[in-house]
Amino acid sequence: MELVGFVHKYEWGKTGKDSAVAQLAALNDPEFNVEPHTPYAELWMGSHPSGPSKYKSSGDVLQEELPFLLKVLSINKALSIQVHPNKSEAKLLHMKEPKIYKDPNHKPEMAIALTPFVGLCGFRPLPEIRDILINITPLKELAVKDSNDLDLLVANDELGLRNCYKTLMNADVATIGKCIDTISKDYGKELCNYGVLEIFNTLKNDFPNDVGVLSLFFLNVVRLQPGQAMFLGANQIHAYLSGDCVECMACSDNVIRAGLTPKYKDLKQLLSSLVYKGDLAESKIFTPERFDDHRLVFKPPVEDFSLIQLKLQPSDGEYILKIEQSPGILLVISGQRYLETKGLKQIKLKRGAIVYLPFEAGTEIRFLSNEEPENQEFLAYISTPNAPLFVKT
């Protein structure tokens, strides 16, 4: 069952044909017109009410209530620094402030890079944060009220991080702006030493006087190569800065913002919810399970979703993918194949194809060689629930 995805044109997206979202959308839907100066930020594949997919054959909306939403993101300008509440917090926040927290669900996310991708994820090791504060004096003067907090950071005590980050987040806009300007003017060497000069300059230009620019010194910069992933669990502070990725997430709109945005920041809830644990940036790269030469499975510690990455070379013959019986959505990134599965007509797969795999499709999906000469690797992602949530009798 072929689908047409839903495109969101948020201002942070890449424009025109530079956007992977626009490229895929145009191939997915012949009627989709790409405007050269329009940002194309997200391609949604699923049944989320804010952008449900439609059946290509009929134009009807996909009705199945899926626990996940599959996306492609093309990022030209940084998204906000944010966290997502866990399930128990989400329920309470939704009851208390339904206009801000619009549903009672959590929102774990997985991002898999399609191009070189840069994001922020989790706090740096605490001794490293202390080193940065010592070497960038205006940041220390802004964020450190009590010198004992520096000793706590060296001792890897999360209380030191809590105190310094709370002080930073409560600083007024004028003080933040002055600090950013001083660092920009006088601390170029330090910015180079910490590998953040380019990112710092971009963020301060895109988000003047925003506390998120200074959060850069507290958070890990994670650089992903195509095929690498990072998982963003509940209360894990993060942001996407640049690049293209496939993303899968639980169906929710709950966001607690922390910076790089003019939107509302629920500071009290943010500081209460955050995971104040320092880790190396390398530890944020998610390791998938390899099942054979062709299949990787990204299985996060949540029931809502998992992602299968399937790669087939032109010389590879028929490949049979065996999966747990559940609904799923398939997206083709490159190459061509024919798909056969129980209850569905044979479908020709090529870049931009989106296919809904209903529960009735069973446990085997066959990928047949293309009859036409093909010299491009076939790459597809398949999102499914990560637990047998759809058992039918």
XYZ file of C-alpha atoms in Angstrom:
393
model
C 0.000 0.000 0.000
C 1.912 3.012 -1.271
C 1.628 6.247 0.702
C 2.116 9.942 0.060
C 3.966 11.602 2.938
C 3.139 14.946 4.549
C 5.646 17.808 4.146
C 6.190 20.502 6.793
C 7.797 23.761 5.636
C 9.290 25.007 8.907
C 11.636 27.964 8.533
C 14.692 26.011 9.726
C 14.539 23.577 6.788
C 16.841 23.484 3.801
C 15.456 25.292 0.779
C 14.457 24.029 -2.628
C 16.219 21.030 -4.119
C 19.015 21.292 -1.541
C 16.551 19.686 0.875
C 16.480 15.879 1.034
C 12.862 16.286 2.147
C 12.002 18.117 -1.077
C 13.899 15.596 -3.196
C 12.110 12.633 -1.643
C 8.713 14.351 -1.622
C 8.961 15.152 -5.343
C 9.811 11.532 -6.127
C 7.111 10.264 -3.779
C 4.379 12.481 -5.264
C 4.553 13.585 -8.929
C 2.221 16.489 -8.117
C 4.591 17.907 -5.477
C 6.149 21.154 -6.725
C 9.525 22.219 -5.302
C 9.932 25.992 -4.990
C 13.599 27.128 -4.975
C 13.316 29.505 -1.994
C 10.861 27.536 0.144
C 12.189 25.631 3.190
C 11.311 21.938 3.239
C 12.016 20.766 6.775
C 10.224 17.479 7.515
C 8.623 14.609 5.603
C 6.181 12.726 7.858
C 5.180 9.113 7.327
C 2.495 7.812 9.646
C -0.881 8.646 11.115
C -0.020 11.611 13.361
C -3.032 13.981 13.276
C -0.816 17.003 12.516
C 0.324 15.480 9.235
C -1.111 12.063 8.347
C 0.010 10.189 5.263
C -2.472 9.331 2.523
C -2.892 6.264 0.359
C -1.493 7.052 -3.073
C -4.230 5.074 -4.855
C -7.247 6.704 -3.209
C -6.116 9.841 -1.388
C -7.683 8.525 1.812
C -5.901 9.233 5.090
C -4.018 6.390 6.784
C -6.303 5.444 9.674
C -4.183 2.931 11.614
C -3.155 4.412 14.965
C 0.566 3.717 14.905
C 2.671 4.183 18.057
C 5.488 5.753 16.015
C 6.053 8.480 13.433
C 8.730 8.080 10.760
C 10.307 11.261 9.381
C 13.036 12.686 7.201
C 14.530 15.995 8.406
C 16.604 18.479 6.367
C 18.163 21.023 8.702
C 19.627 24.343 7.616
C 19.222 26.200 10.917
C 19.420 24.695 14.398
C 16.306 23.363 16.067
C 15.656 24.339 19.683
C 17.567 22.780 22.571
C 14.952 20.676 24.322
C 14.013 17.670 26.399
C 10.943 15.454 26.336
C 9.213 14.347 29.548
C 8.909 10.693 30.522
C 5.493 9.037 30.491
C 4.564 9.764 34.101
C 5.638 13.400 33.792
C 3.788 13.739 30.478
C 0.536 12.548 32.041
C 0.812 15.031 34.899
C 1.879 17.921 32.671
C -0.952 17.235 30.228
C -3.479 17.311 33.069
C -1.987 20.476 34.517
C -1.266 22.482 31.332
C -2.948 20.853 28.317
C -2.427 23.915 26.112
C 1.356 23.529 26.453
C 1.646 19.752 26.879
C -0.911 18.542 24.386
C -0.908 14.797 25.047
C -0.061 12.373 27.873
C 2.699 10.484 26.029
C 6.484 10.470 26.107
C 8.521 11.299 22.990
C 11.712 9.253 22.644
C 13.465 9.780 19.312
C 16.070 8.096 17.128
C 17.986 10.016 14.450
C 19.992 8.188 11.757
C 22.196 10.413 9.604
C 21.699 10.494 5.831
C 24.430 13.118 5.373
C 27.112 14.377 7.793
C 24.991 15.446 10.739
C 25.684 17.597 13.801
C 23.674 17.601 16.993
C 23.895 18.276 20.698
C 23.174 15.388 23.044
C 23.528 15.168 26.808
C 25.956 16.943 29.078
C 29.697 16.814 28.595
C 31.774 14.939 31.194
C 31.589 17.098 34.315
C 35.379 17.621 34.664
C 35.400 18.823 31.037
C 32.692 21.382 31.842
C 34.794 22.567 34.767
C 37.807 22.923 32.445
C 35.763 25.024 30.019
C 34.490 27.263 32.827
C 38.026 27.806 34.116
C 39.351 28.721 30.670
C 36.457 30.923 29.540
C 36.295 33.509 32.324
C 33.100 35.383 31.343
C 31.201 32.085 31.261
C 32.527 31.183 34.708
C 31.543 34.589 36.053
C 28.016 34.105 34.717
C 27.398 30.453 35.632
C 29.381 29.870 38.838
C 27.986 31.447 41.991
C 29.926 29.258 44.407
C 33.491 28.101 43.685
C 32.674 24.851 45.474
C 30.649 23.921 42.400
C 33.893 23.711 40.421
C 35.201 21.178 42.938
C 31.949 19.223 42.638
C 32.367 19.101 38.853
C 35.907 17.739 39.201
C 34.555 15.103 41.597
C 31.879 14.177 39.002
C 29.173 15.260 41.424
C 25.966 16.113 39.557
C 25.076 18.763 42.145
C 27.810 20.999 40.700
C 26.267 20.715 37.249
C 22.758 21.344 38.575
C 23.890 24.518 40.306
C 25.889 25.929 37.392
C 23.282 25.109 34.750
C 20.477 26.559 36.872
C 22.445 29.776 37.300
C 23.092 29.954 33.564
C 19.459 29.365 32.648
C 18.234 32.027 35.078
C 20.557 34.748 33.781
C 18.880 37.774 32.185
C 19.066 38.411 28.441
C 21.404 41.409 28.713
C 23.924 39.455 30.779
C 23.747 36.524 28.377
C 24.279 38.801 25.385
C 27.272 40.492 27.000
C 28.833 37.133 27.821
C 28.367 35.887 24.248
C 29.905 39.074 22.825
C 32.934 38.881 25.137
C 33.582 35.235 24.297
C 33.251 35.991 20.590
C 35.703 38.894 20.828
C 38.342 37.564 23.229
C 38.184 33.758 23.313
C 38.624 32.603 19.721
C 41.566 30.382 20.683
C 39.516 28.592 23.320
C 36.621 28.128 20.913
C 39.041 26.496 18.476
C 40.551 24.313 21.201
C 37.114 22.979 22.130
C 36.151 22.489 18.489
C 33.111 24.775 18.589
C 34.216 27.983 16.837
C 32.097 27.491 13.706
C 29.060 26.280 15.647
C 29.346 29.131 18.172
C 29.514 31.769 15.433
C 26.563 30.267 13.577
C 24.391 30.032 16.684
C 25.165 33.544 17.948
C 24.247 34.970 14.533
C 21.063 32.912 14.202
C 19.974 33.315 17.848
C 21.271 36.637 19.250
C 21.439 36.870 23.047
C 20.004 33.353 23.420
C 21.070 31.268 26.402
C 21.249 28.249 24.092
C 24.442 29.684 22.580
C 26.125 29.349 25.976
C 24.596 25.921 26.575
C 26.950 24.785 23.817
C 29.736 24.737 26.420
C 27.780 22.372 28.668
C 26.521 19.934 26.031
C 28.186 17.281 23.877
C 28.631 18.057 20.206
C 27.852 14.808 18.389
C 28.969 14.470 14.776
C 27.380 11.594 12.878
C 28.445 10.132 9.566
C 25.784 8.664 7.248
C 24.332 5.545 8.833
C 25.298 6.497 12.378
C 22.559 7.189 14.919
C 21.814 8.755 18.254
C 18.953 7.911 20.587
C 17.243 10.624 22.623
C 15.510 9.140 25.637
C 13.263 10.834 28.178
C 14.723 13.972 29.780
C 17.875 13.804 27.625
C 18.809 17.334 26.594
C 19.474 17.632 22.872
C 19.253 19.652 19.673
C 19.713 19.042 15.955
C 22.065 21.606 14.403
C 22.627 20.659 10.755
C 22.349 17.886 8.192
C 19.772 15.393 6.932
C 18.477 12.418 8.874
C 15.831 9.744 9.136
C 14.049 10.087 12.462
C 11.639 7.792 14.240
C 9.788 8.860 17.374
C 6.864 8.016 19.595
C 3.680 9.877 18.660
C 3.712 12.946 20.897
C 4.124 16.726 20.682
C 5.493 17.233 24.205
C 8.550 19.494 24.295
C 10.296 21.312 27.152
C 12.488 23.939 25.491
C 15.838 25.121 26.800
C 17.215 27.533 24.213
C 17.813 28.480 20.561
C 14.195 29.534 20.289
C 11.933 32.542 20.932
C 9.226 30.133 22.108
C 8.123 29.572 25.694
C 10.632 27.884 27.992
C 9.140 26.120 31.030
C 12.278 26.710 33.068
C 11.025 25.214 36.318
C 9.982 21.976 34.620
C 13.160 21.877 32.544
C 15.449 22.084 35.559
C 13.355 19.500 37.384
C 13.201 16.992 34.509
C 16.756 17.072 33.173
C 19.119 14.125 33.447
C 22.262 15.705 34.955
C 24.688 13.008 33.907
C 27.901 13.727 32.085
C 29.122 11.416 29.318
C 31.565 11.401 26.447
C 30.168 12.487 23.098
C 31.172 9.125 21.605
C 28.865 7.333 24.031
C 25.862 9.062 22.452
C 26.338 7.207 19.148
C 23.797 4.385 19.198
C 25.004 0.894 18.270
C 22.567 -1.152 16.161
C 22.291 -4.948 16.081
C 23.613 -6.628 12.928
C 21.565 -9.612 11.764
C 23.400 -10.355 8.500
C 25.400 -8.618 5.772
C 22.376 -6.587 4.732
C 20.304 -5.797 7.806
C 20.919 -3.592 10.830
C 18.261 -3.096 13.492
C 18.178 -0.005 15.714
C 16.300 -1.169 18.823
C 16.054 1.550 21.487
C 14.931 0.745 25.055
C 11.312 1.744 24.358
C 8.310 -0.197 23.038
C 7.097 2.452 20.594
C 9.462 1.854 17.686
C 12.500 0.194 16.186
C 14.137 0.842 12.818
C 15.482 -1.643 10.295
C 18.158 -0.498 7.869
C 18.325 -2.677 4.751
C 21.157 -2.435 2.220
C 21.308 -4.534 -0.944
C 23.871 -4.316 -3.727
C 22.845 -4.588 -7.412
C 24.584 -7.978 -7.542
C 22.528 -9.347 -4.633
C 19.652 -11.630 -5.574
C 16.308 -11.973 -3.827
C 16.382 -11.068 -0.150
C 13.756 -12.273 2.334
C 13.340 -10.052 5.377
C 11.814 -11.904 8.320
C 10.219 -9.685 10.949
C 7.803 -9.822 13.847
C 4.230 -9.496 12.662
C 3.190 -5.878 13.154
C 2.328 -2.832 11.056
C 5.236 -0.929 9.605
C 6.269 1.812 7.192
C 9.023 1.452 4.608
C 10.955 4.361 3.062
C 13.352 3.940 0.128
C 16.400 6.225 0.156
C 18.191 4.881 -2.927
C 18.216 2.096 -5.512
C 15.424 -0.038 -6.904
C 13.781 -3.358 -6.030
C 10.419 -5.084 -6.252
C 8.552 -5.783 -3.011
C 6.339 -8.801 -2.487
C 4.531 -9.709 0.716
C 1.366 -11.454 1.816
C -1.834 -9.715 0.751
C -0.208 -6.955 -1.313
C 0.343 -6.608 -5.035
C 3.955 -6.497 -6.172
C 5.279 -2.948 -5.694
C 8.182 -1.370 -7.564
C 10.408 0.354 -5.044
C 12.617 3.306 -5.914
C 13.964 6.404 -4.185
C 11.125 8.274 -2.467
C 8.763 5.294 -2.267
C 6.783 5.038 0.980
C 4.908 1.814 1.684
C 2.530 0.979 4.528
C 2.927 -2.638 5.635
C -0.270 -3.669 7.441
C -0.341 -6.280 10.196
C -1.840 -8.722 7.681
C 1.329 -8.541 5.545
C 2.764 -11.204 7.838
C 6.337 -11.952 8.814
C 8.163 -12.142 5.466
C 8.933 -9.340 3.031
C 10.598 -10.274 -0.248
C 12.874 -7.841 -2.067
C 13.349 -8.979 -5.665
C 16.048 -7.856 -8.072
C 15.164 -5.147 -10.554
C 14.872 -6.280 -14.164
C 16.489 -3.080 -15.413
C 20.284 -2.562 -15.162
C 21.025 -1.055 -11.768
C 24.324 0.200 -10.356
C 23.108 1.892 -7.193
C 22.891 0.406 -3.730
C 19.364 -0.193 -2.485
C 18.908 1.509 0.903
C 15.639 1.456 2.818
C 14.422 2.041 6.372
C 11.486 0.202 7.905
C 9.877 1.416 11.122
C 7.863 -0.971 13.284
C 6.796 -1.166 16.927
C 9.553 -2.474 19.194
C 7.166 -4.771 21.062
C 4.186 -6.974 20.096
C 1.644 -4.214 20.682
C -0.564 -5.302 17.795
C -1.259 -8.946 18.608
C -4.452 -10.002 16.827
C -6.419 -13.207 17.309
